[in-house]
Amino acid sequence: SRRLRRMAASQPGFLTLKPSSDPTDLVGGRRKRVNKNKKKNWNKFSDITDVEEFLEDVRHQERTTGGLLSEKSDDSLFFVDLGQTDKAEQNAEPDEGKKRKGKSTRPLRIDLILQGDSFIPPPKDVLAYQKPNAKKLRRIAQKAEQLAAKGVVPRAQKKLLNRRLADRTVKKAVAEANNNPDRDYYDMWAQKSKSPADPWCVLQTGKQQVKRPKKLNQKPSALPAVEVIAPGGSYNPDFLSHQALLQEAHEVEVKKKKQEDKLEKQLAVNREDKATAETALREEVEGLIEDEEDEETSPNKEDEEASGAAITVTEKKTERQRKKEKAEKRKEQQQLSVKRQTVQQQQLFQLRSIKAAIKQQEQQAKKRWSKRKEKQEAQKAQPRRLGKLKFQAPDLEVQLRDELAGSLRQLKPEGSILKDRFKSLQKRNLIEPRERAKFRRKLKVKYVEKRAFKEIT
Amino acid sequence: MGGLQKKKFERGAATNYITRNSARKKLQLSLPDFRRLCILKGVYPHEPKHKKKVNKGSTAPRTFYLLKDIRFLLHEPVVHKFREYKIFVRKLKRAYGKTEWSAVERLKENKPTYKLDHIVKERYPTFIDALRDIDDALCMCFLFSTFARTGKCHVQTIQLCRRLTVEWMNYVITSRALRKVFLSIKGIYYQAEVMGQLITWLVPYQFSHDHPTDVDYRVMATFTEMYTTLLGFINFKLYHSLNLVYPPKMDIQAESELKEEFEEDYAMNSESYTEKLSALSGSLARVVSTEEEEEGKLDQFPAEGEDVEKMEAREKEQKQLEAQKKLFDGLKIFLNREVPRESLAFIIRCFGGQVSWDKSVSIGSTFDVTDETITHQIVDRPNFDKQYINRYYVQPQWVYDCVNAKILLPVEDYFLGVTLPPHLSPFVEEKEGDYVPPEKLRIMALQRGEKPAQEQEEDEEEGEEDDDEEEEEGDDDEVDEEEKAEEKNLKKMEEQKSQGKSLQVKVTPGKVKAENPARLEQEEKAEEKRLAIMMMKKKEKYLYDKIMFGKKRKVREANKLAAKRKAHDDAEKTKKKKARK
């Protein structure tokens, strides 16, 4: 350490900034004896403060002045103080004051603090300028340049480009709403339908594509999608067809009225149930006047009941009775079998009539079958019961003779097509008839009379 | 006996069905979502044969689905989208509640959407399948396209529907596929023949909406969602089948014609093109611009016997169709502002006519009122003064009736101020022996190329009436005579019909000799028939008599109706006379 100190001090033109550090002081101190054959002790007990101080000083100088002071020329270190520049400074100050008002000229204090004040330029990062495999890369780049000049796009780039394009289209499709008025269509039925499942998909997922059940392709009703109104529904109808339509509408109304009347009749109070003066009086006197006849009949009834109970008990059969019954039974069976045989024999002669009967039966069965079939066919065009509610046929659109417009300009359309379409869907069993959901309040409403209101009432 | 006890409702019908609620639970969807899914996939509720067996002994009315259908629904990718959407709504609600606007923004950007293309493909594996089911789609799209943009449904849906219907109409115009039109009190029925399929649709009149309350808009919107997808794909295919550009573009020629100076007055720049398309007045651009159309002729095969007749009939039909397609060719028709523009423009263009309207009515008018080459002007107001001599002023019904009659009807019946003849439904097809209204008979006569005599007489009659009121007695006599003649005719007709012959009312005037062999032949035939009837077995005779009786009854009923009609007409006439006095 001493050597180091000496070396530093002996350097030419070395100026220390701290005057207190005198080499002689260090020599005069008391020494502690330590073994020097161990590296640990070297680190621990060798005194390097002076070296560090020196180096720190060098660094300080370099930082603050940009080099060692000893190496600097005198001109750069000193200047001659003439003391005449005061006026110039005074002139400059107000200008600065004006400038201060402008925000843009002066940097922020925070920026100033953060600004580095060192004169040492940052070390050059050599690695930043070096590239691994530079030669190889250069060669590759050269080749790519050549290819580009020829117009060949490298494979990776091509792949990227392709992917980017695909991505774009997919994204667009996703973002586009189904009811976008500018959406585009394509030829859906152009490519022949491939095998039921896409082979790629099958390979990947191991699953077959799900088939649509065949029953779904059947229409749920035989009715046509658009039922054309009867010729009487023309805006300027032929007289008779108009009458026919009116008749039809009339019949519908009559049917409705009949049903309503029936309901009313059923709901009406029966005339016999109504109280009259007579019945009211009888009710009042009920129980006060006793009927004598009732008393007479009642004991008889009790007797009958008693006798009925007695009959149920039966006596045991004797041996003889049993034998007799058995014999009778056997005889009866014999008679029956004989009869059956004779009948069978007789049937041989009835063959023709039997055949006729069978034929008739078959015919009847056939007739019934065809009738049933017919009914089923008719049912196909009928609306089915698909839910809680039955299908309610919409009112017929009819205009009376005086409602009919003379010309197309004055025509007043009847009914709503929206409703017609909706009912048609219901009629064809595509949707079930429903009622509009009723609004139900979940929480009770609490009524409170306000004071002002209370005062009035 | 041995074996386990059979449990109830573990096999048979009970296992084939599933109630709506359990199906919903199985799919983990809310009821509205479930309903939507069912509509999109074409899964409809099913009424079981034995409800009690299916409903585990209960007879309570329930909605059932087939279990297989529901199992099929489980594989639908749209189900996941529905769940995603539910979560999206929940997140959005939360973000709104917390007033996190940036989160709302971000969520809205990533709103989950779904496509129905695969469902369309799955439900309609071939194009013809789809085309058969298009009636509903058209009705719904036309209906939705007329909705006001008031929030009953998405504005985008309305726009899409409008676009699709315009595309469809343009297709029908270019392919000249329209066959029938019927103006009813409900709306306008159209029928077109596209690729051999008859397609009927109903279009509401303009501005005729009141929103009924008992219609589930959500269900209707779901149907529309499905149908817009379907219709779009069908349109695409149809356009390509005609070599048209899709999305539709105007012809260069038409485009230049339609260039107007003040386009901004009608629509915004972005919308003006679609508006022009929807005006239906310009023709569409083709992929391969070929002006001359190929005249496809039926292949000729050597045929024998009955086939020849059939072939001839078919050829005749084909010819008629061709003629119908060119019904309005060469006509220049101007629409006044009070007539339904879109419907009329659509029809007139469908049959090859040129059409225009006042500039202030709508975009896309091609010529002015002052054009001297206009042949018809369609007017629907009682008093109309400024008139050109070289054009007919007719009421709009003329166009519709011409289309249904397949010929250009005489314009006289449709002049201004004239009581119009009834507008008959073209969808009614009378069988033999049914009552046919006299107006239709007249049209049929016109189709055959005859000038109806009755009409002339009527005209004369009216002229006489105008001239002199004193001559009424004579008129009455005439009327009586007419009646008698008609009755005779009717009797003849009845006889002919009762013999089971079709009415061949061919009047060939002035050739006595030519008639004789025909009559002889006829008599011979009648004789043969009578003999054949005589030779019938008892059983067959009975059946024959029954059939003949039925026919006679029909004819009688028809005659009754005709008489009724006559009485009505007479009553009207007398009324008119009285009014005139």
Short mmCIF file of C-alpha atoms in Angstrom, two decimals, chain A residues 113-427:
data_model
loop_
_atom_site.label_atom_id
_atom_site.label_comp_id
_atom_site.label_asym_id
_atom_site.label_seq_id
_atom_site.Cartn_x
_atom_site.Cartn_y
_atom_site.Cartn_z
CA ILE A 113 -32.31 17.51 -11.83
CA LEU A 114 -32.54 14.39 -13.89
CA GLN A 115 -30.03 15.65 -16.44
CA GLY A 116 -26.67 14.04 -16.12
CA ASP A 117 -23.96 16.45 -14.97
CA SER A 118 -21.03 14.22 -15.74
CA PHE A 119 -18.47 15.28 -18.33
CA ILE A 120 -17.46 11.71 -19.04
CA PRO A 121 -19.12 10.34 -22.09
CA PRO A 122 -20.95 7.05 -21.47
CA PRO A 123 -18.85 4.04 -22.33
CA LYS A 124 -19.34 2.58 -25.68
CA ASP A 125 -21.16 -0.77 -25.58
CA VAL A 126 -19.12 -2.81 -27.90
CA LEU A 127 -21.55 -5.68 -27.96
CA ALA A 128 -24.21 -3.40 -29.27
CA TYR A 129 -22.18 -2.94 -32.41
CA GLN A 130 -21.32 -6.55 -32.79
CA LYS A 131 -23.60 -9.14 -34.26
CA PRO A 132 -23.31 -12.85 -33.74
CA ASN A 133 -23.09 -14.75 -36.99
CA ALA A 134 -22.75 -11.49 -38.82
CA LYS A 135 -21.05 -13.05 -41.75
CA LYS A 136 -23.66 -15.72 -42.20
CA LEU A 137 -26.45 -13.25 -41.88
CA ARG A 138 -24.87 -10.96 -44.36
CA ARG A 139 -24.63 -13.78 -46.82
CA ILE A 140 -28.27 -14.68 -46.29
CA ALA A 141 -29.34 -11.10 -46.74
CA GLN A 142 -27.39 -10.87 -49.93
CA LYS A 143 -29.06 -13.96 -51.24
CA ALA A 144 -32.48 -12.67 -50.25
CA GLU A 145 -31.74 -9.45 -52.06
CA GLN A 146 -30.85 -11.36 -55.15
CA LEU A 147 -34.05 -13.37 -54.93
CA ALA A 148 -36.12 -10.26 -54.34
CA ALA A 149 -34.58 -8.71 -57.42
CA LYS A 150 -35.75 -11.78 -59.29
CA GLY A 151 -39.15 -11.43 -57.75
CA VAL A 152 -39.14 -14.53 -55.57
CA VAL A 153 -40.81 -14.15 -52.19
CA PRO A 154 -39.27 -16.29 -49.47
CA ARG A 155 -41.40 -19.10 -48.15
CA ALA A 156 -41.72 -17.88 -44.60
CA GLN A 157 -42.84 -14.48 -45.76
CA LYS A 158 -45.28 -16.01 -48.16
CA LYS A 159 -46.71 -18.07 -45.33
CA LEU A 160 -47.04 -14.98 -43.20
CA LEU A 161 -48.70 -13.06 -45.97
CA ASN A 162 -51.11 -15.85 -46.57
CA ARG A 163 -52.00 -16.11 -42.95
CA ARG A 164 -52.51 -12.42 -42.64
CA LEU A 165 -54.96 -12.40 -45.53
CA ALA A 166 -56.89 -15.32 -44.13
CA ASP A 167 -57.01 -13.73 -40.74
CA ARG A 168 -58.43 -10.58 -42.15
CA THR A 169 -61.26 -12.28 -43.97
CA VAL A 170 -62.15 -14.41 -41.00
CA LYS A 171 -62.19 -11.46 -38.70
CA LYS A 172 -64.39 -9.50 -41.04
CA ALA A 173 -66.85 -12.33 -41.27
CA VAL A 174 -67.00 -12.58 -37.54
CA ALA A 175 -67.56 -8.91 -37.06
CA GLU A 176 -70.28 -8.68 -39.68
CA ALA A 177 -73.75 -8.99 -38.29
CA ASN A 178 -76.19 -11.36 -39.88
CA ASN A 179 -78.58 -8.61 -40.86
CA ASN A 180 -75.99 -6.29 -42.29
CA PRO A 181 -77.67 -4.74 -45.32
CA ASP A 182 -74.47 -4.80 -47.35
CA ARG A 183 -73.56 -8.39 -46.64
CA ASP A 184 -72.48 -10.46 -49.56
CA TYR A 185 -73.68 -13.84 -50.67
CA TYR A 186 -72.02 -16.60 -52.60
CA ASP A 187 -73.02 -19.61 -54.60
CA MET A 188 -73.97 -21.96 -51.83
CA TRP A 189 -75.13 -24.85 -53.96
CA ALA A 190 -72.23 -24.72 -56.39
CA GLN A 191 -69.94 -27.41 -55.01
CA LYS A 192 -71.31 -30.88 -55.06
CA SER A 193 -72.15 -32.06 -51.63
CA LYS A 194 -69.17 -33.99 -50.43
CA SER A 195 -69.29 -37.18 -48.46
CA PRO A 196 -71.45 -36.65 -45.39
CA ALA A 197 -68.46 -35.68 -43.30
CA ASP A 198 -65.46 -33.63 -44.16
CA PRO A 199 -62.53 -36.10 -44.11
CA TRP A 200 -60.22 -33.61 -42.48
CA CYS A 201 -62.71 -32.97 -39.72
CA VAL A 202 -63.22 -36.67 -39.17
CA LEU A 203 -59.50 -37.24 -38.97
CA GLN A 204 -59.03 -34.48 -36.44
CA THR A 205 -61.99 -35.03 -34.18
CA GLY A 206 -62.71 -38.69 -34.72
CA LYS A 207 -66.37 -37.77 -34.94
CA GLN A 208 -68.80 -38.06 -37.80
CA GLN A 209 -70.88 -35.08 -38.72
CA VAL A 210 -74.35 -35.26 -37.26
CA LYS A 211 -77.04 -36.07 -39.75
CA ARG A 212 -80.23 -34.14 -39.86
CA PRO A 213 -83.17 -36.38 -38.92
CA LYS A 214 -85.19 -37.19 -41.98
CA LYS A 215 -88.42 -36.39 -40.26
CA LEU A 216 -87.37 -32.75 -40.08
CA ASN A 217 -87.62 -32.45 -43.83
CA GLN A 218 -91.30 -33.22 -43.76
CA LYS A 219 -93.52 -30.22 -43.59
CA PRO A 220 -95.67 -30.19 -40.48
CA SER A 221 -98.73 -29.24 -42.46
CA ALA A 222 -100.04 -29.81 -45.95
CA LEU A 223 -101.24 -26.25 -46.26
CA PRO A 224 -99.56 -23.94 -48.77
CA ALA A 225 -97.42 -21.11 -47.47
CA VAL A 226 -99.54 -18.43 -49.06
CA GLU A 227 -103.27 -18.97 -49.18
CA VAL A 228 -104.78 -16.70 -51.76
CA ILE A 229 -107.88 -14.89 -50.62
CA ALA A 230 -111.22 -15.95 -52.14
CA PRO A 231 -112.20 -14.16 -55.38
CA GLY A 232 -114.69 -12.13 -53.36
CA GLY A 233 -111.76 -10.45 -51.65
CA SER A 234 -110.85 -8.56 -54.78
CA TYR A 235 -110.74 -4.80 -54.41
CA ASN A 236 -113.40 -4.58 -57.11
CA PRO A 237 -115.11 -7.96 -56.83
CA ASP A 238 -117.53 -9.77 -59.03
CA PHE A 239 -121.01 -9.54 -57.49
CA LEU A 240 -121.60 -13.23 -56.85
CA SER A 241 -118.17 -14.07 -55.51
CA HIS A 242 -118.43 -11.11 -53.19
CA GLN A 243 -121.76 -12.42 -51.99
CA ALA A 244 -120.22 -15.85 -51.46
CA LEU A 245 -117.47 -14.38 -49.33
CA LEU A 246 -119.97 -12.37 -47.33
CA GLN A 247 -122.00 -15.52 -46.81
CA GLU A 248 -118.95 -17.32 -45.52
CA ALA A 249 -118.12 -14.52 -43.12
CA HIS A 250 -121.72 -14.45 -42.02
CA GLU A 251 -121.69 -18.14 -41.23
CA VAL A 252 -118.60 -17.74 -39.12
CA GLU A 253 -120.26 -14.95 -37.19
CA VAL A 254 -123.42 -16.97 -36.69
CA LYS A 255 -121.42 -19.87 -35.33
CA LYS A 256 -119.67 -17.58 -32.91
CA LYS A 257 -122.94 -16.07 -31.79
CA LYS A 258 -124.42 -19.50 -31.24
CA GLN A 259 -121.58 -20.49 -29.00
CA GLU A 260 -121.86 -17.31 -27.04
CA ASP A 261 -125.58 -17.80 -26.61
CA LYS A 262 -125.03 -21.32 -25.46
CA LEU A 263 -122.59 -20.20 -22.86
CA GLU A 264 -124.93 -17.52 -21.68
CA LYS A 265 -127.75 -19.99 -21.43
CA GLN A 266 -125.66 -22.28 -19.34
CA LEU A 267 -124.65 -19.47 -17.06
CA ALA A 268 -128.16 -18.08 -16.65
CA VAL A 269 -130.00 -18.72 -13.37
CA ASN A 270 -132.68 -21.38 -13.62
CA ARG A 271 -136.16 -19.99 -13.18
CA GLU A 272 -137.14 -22.79 -10.83
CA ASP A 273 -134.22 -21.95 -8.59
CA LYS A 274 -135.42 -18.44 -8.10
CA ALA A 275 -137.23 -17.69 -4.87
CA THR A 276 -140.93 -16.92 -5.09
CA ALA A 277 -143.28 -15.83 -2.36
CA GLU A 278 -144.49 -19.39 -1.95
CA THR A 279 -141.06 -20.96 -1.59
CA ALA A 280 -139.97 -18.26 0.79
CA LEU A 281 -142.95 -18.93 3.01
CA ARG A 282 -142.33 -22.68 2.94
CA GLU A 283 -138.79 -22.08 3.99
CA GLU A 284 -139.88 -19.98 6.90
CA VAL A 285 -142.35 -22.56 8.11
CA GLU A 286 -139.91 -25.45 7.57
CA GLY A 287 -139.94 -27.77 10.54
CA LEU A 288 -142.87 -26.11 12.29
CA ILE A 289 -145.56 -28.21 10.64
CA GLU A 290 -144.97 -31.96 11.08
CA ASP A 291 -146.09 -34.42 8.49
CA GLU A 292 -147.92 -37.38 9.92
CA GLU A 293 -147.28 -39.69 6.99
CA ASP A 294 -143.55 -39.66 7.50
CA GLU A 295 -143.87 -41.11 10.97
CA GLU A 296 -145.96 -43.99 9.75
CA THR A 297 -143.57 -45.05 7.00
CA SER A 298 -140.40 -44.95 9.00
CA PRO A 299 -140.88 -48.06 11.20
CA ASN A 300 -141.68 -50.21 8.17
CA LYS A 301 -138.31 -49.44 6.68
CA GLU A 302 -136.53 -50.66 9.77
CA ASP A 303 -138.30 -54.02 9.53
CA GLU A 304 -137.24 -54.53 5.94
CA GLU A 305 -133.65 -53.87 6.78
CA ALA A 306 -133.74 -56.46 9.52
CA SER A 307 -135.17 -59.16 7.23
CA GLY A 308 -132.56 -58.40 4.58
CA ALA A 309 -129.83 -59.09 7.05
CA ALA A 310 -131.33 -62.47 7.96
CA ILE A 311 -131.41 -63.79 4.38
CA THR A 312 -127.69 -63.62 3.92
CA VAL A 313 -127.07 -66.59 6.23
CA THR A 314 -127.19 -69.82 4.18
CA GLU A 315 -127.48 -73.42 5.18
CA LYS A 316 -124.92 -76.11 4.32
CA LYS A 317 -125.63 -78.32 1.28
CA THR A 318 -126.22 -82.02 1.80
CA GLU A 319 -124.27 -84.77 0.02
CA ARG A 320 -127.25 -85.62 -2.11
CA GLN A 321 -127.73 -82.09 -3.31
CA ARG A 322 -124.14 -81.91 -4.38
CA LYS A 323 -124.34 -85.12 -6.38
CA LYS A 324 -127.48 -83.91 -8.08
CA GLU A 325 -125.91 -80.64 -9.07
CA LYS A 326 -122.88 -82.41 -10.50
CA ALA A 327 -125.00 -84.66 -12.64
CA GLU A 328 -126.98 -81.74 -13.91
CA LYS A 329 -123.86 -79.93 -14.87
CA ARG A 330 -122.47 -82.89 -16.77
CA LYS A 331 -125.70 -83.30 -18.61
CA GLU A 332 -125.80 -79.71 -19.60
CA GLN A 333 -122.29 -79.88 -21.00
CA GLN A 334 -123.11 -82.94 -23.00
CA GLN A 335 -126.13 -81.25 -24.43
CA LEU A 336 -124.06 -78.26 -25.37
CA SER A 337 -121.42 -80.30 -27.14
CA VAL A 338 -124.04 -82.15 -29.10
CA LYS A 339 -125.62 -78.92 -30.10
CA ARG A 340 -122.32 -77.51 -31.19
CA GLN A 341 -121.64 -80.50 -33.35
CA THR A 342 -124.97 -80.27 -35.06
CA VAL A 343 -124.46 -76.60 -35.69
CA GLN A 344 -121.09 -77.29 -37.22
CA GLN A 345 -122.59 -79.89 -39.45
CA GLN A 346 -125.31 -77.52 -40.44
CA GLN A 347 -122.76 -74.87 -41.28
CA LEU A 348 -121.53 -77.01 -44.10
CA PHE A 349 -124.73 -76.22 -45.89
CA GLN A 350 -124.51 -72.53 -45.03
CA LEU A 351 -121.16 -72.10 -46.73
CA ARG A 352 -122.41 -69.63 -49.26
CA SER A 353 -124.03 -67.32 -46.80
CA ILE A 354 -120.96 -67.47 -44.59
CA LYS A 355 -118.80 -66.52 -47.50
CA ALA A 356 -121.10 -63.62 -48.25
CA ALA A 357 -120.98 -62.52 -44.64
CA ILE A 358 -117.20 -62.62 -44.63
CA LYS A 359 -117.10 -60.64 -47.82
CA GLN A 360 -119.39 -58.06 -46.37
CA GLN A 361 -117.28 -57.82 -43.30
CA GLU A 362 -114.18 -57.30 -45.34
CA GLN A 363 -115.86 -54.67 -47.41
CA GLN A 364 -116.96 -52.85 -44.32
CA ALA A 365 -113.46 -52.99 -42.93
CA LYS A 366 -112.11 -51.61 -46.14
CA LYS A 367 -114.63 -48.83 -46.13
CA ARG A 368 -113.79 -47.95 -42.58
CA TRP A 369 -110.12 -48.01 -43.42
CA SER A 370 -110.54 -45.67 -46.36
CA LYS A 371 -112.69 -43.39 -44.29
CA ARG A 372 -110.07 -43.28 -41.59
CA LYS A 373 -107.42 -42.57 -44.18
CA GLU A 374 -109.49 -39.75 -45.56
CA LYS A 375 -109.90 -38.32 -42.12
CA GLN A 376 -106.19 -38.52 -41.52
CA GLU A 377 -105.55 -36.70 -44.78
CA ALA A 378 -107.97 -34.00 -43.77
CA GLN A 379 -106.27 -33.80 -40.39
CA LYS A 380 -102.97 -33.02 -42.07
CA ALA A 381 -104.28 -29.68 -43.21
CA GLN A 382 -105.71 -28.88 -39.79
CA PRO A 383 -103.82 -26.97 -37.14
CA ARG A 384 -102.70 -29.28 -34.36
CA ARG A 385 -102.97 -28.74 -30.66
CA LEU A 386 -99.42 -27.78 -29.80
CA GLY A 387 -99.71 -26.14 -26.45
CA LYS A 388 -101.98 -24.76 -23.85
CA LEU A 389 -103.99 -22.75 -26.33
CA LYS A 390 -105.93 -23.86 -29.35
CA PHE A 391 -105.42 -22.22 -32.68
CA GLN A 392 -107.86 -19.38 -33.16
CA ALA A 393 -108.63 -18.71 -36.78
CA PRO A 394 -108.32 -15.04 -37.65
CA ASP A 395 -111.35 -13.06 -38.74
CA LEU A 396 -112.10 -13.17 -42.41
CA GLU A 397 -111.16 -10.03 -44.25
CA VAL A 398 -114.34 -8.69 -45.76
CA GLN A 399 -115.48 -5.34 -47.02
CA LEU A 400 -119.17 -4.68 -47.27
CA ARG A 401 -120.70 -3.40 -50.47
CA ASP A 402 -120.64 0.19 -49.29
CA GLU A 403 -117.11 -0.08 -47.95
CA LEU A 404 -115.71 -1.12 -51.28
CA ALA A 405 -113.73 1.59 -52.97
CA GLY A 406 -114.57 2.56 -56.51
CA SER A 407 -110.96 2.93 -57.55
CA LEU A 408 -107.55 1.78 -56.53
CA ARG A 409 -106.71 5.21 -55.20
CA GLN A 410 -109.52 5.14 -52.66
CA LEU A 411 -108.92 1.56 -51.58
CA LYS A 412 -108.68 1.09 -47.85
CA PRO A 413 -106.73 -2.06 -47.09
CA GLU A 414 -108.43 -4.49 -44.77
CA GLY A 415 -106.66 -6.45 -42.07
CA SER A 416 -102.97 -6.65 -41.39
CA ILE A 417 -100.60 -8.76 -43.41
CA LEU A 418 -98.31 -9.12 -40.45
CA LYS A 419 -101.07 -10.75 -38.48
CA ASP A 420 -102.03 -12.84 -41.47
CA ARG A 421 -98.48 -14.17 -41.78
CA PHE A 422 -98.28 -14.83 -38.07
CA LYS A 423 -101.54 -16.75 -38.07
CA SER A 424 -100.44 -18.65 -41.15
CA LEU A 425 -97.34 -19.79 -39.30
CA GLN A 426 -99.50 -20.96 -36.45
CA LYS A 427 -101.92 -22.66 -38.77
#
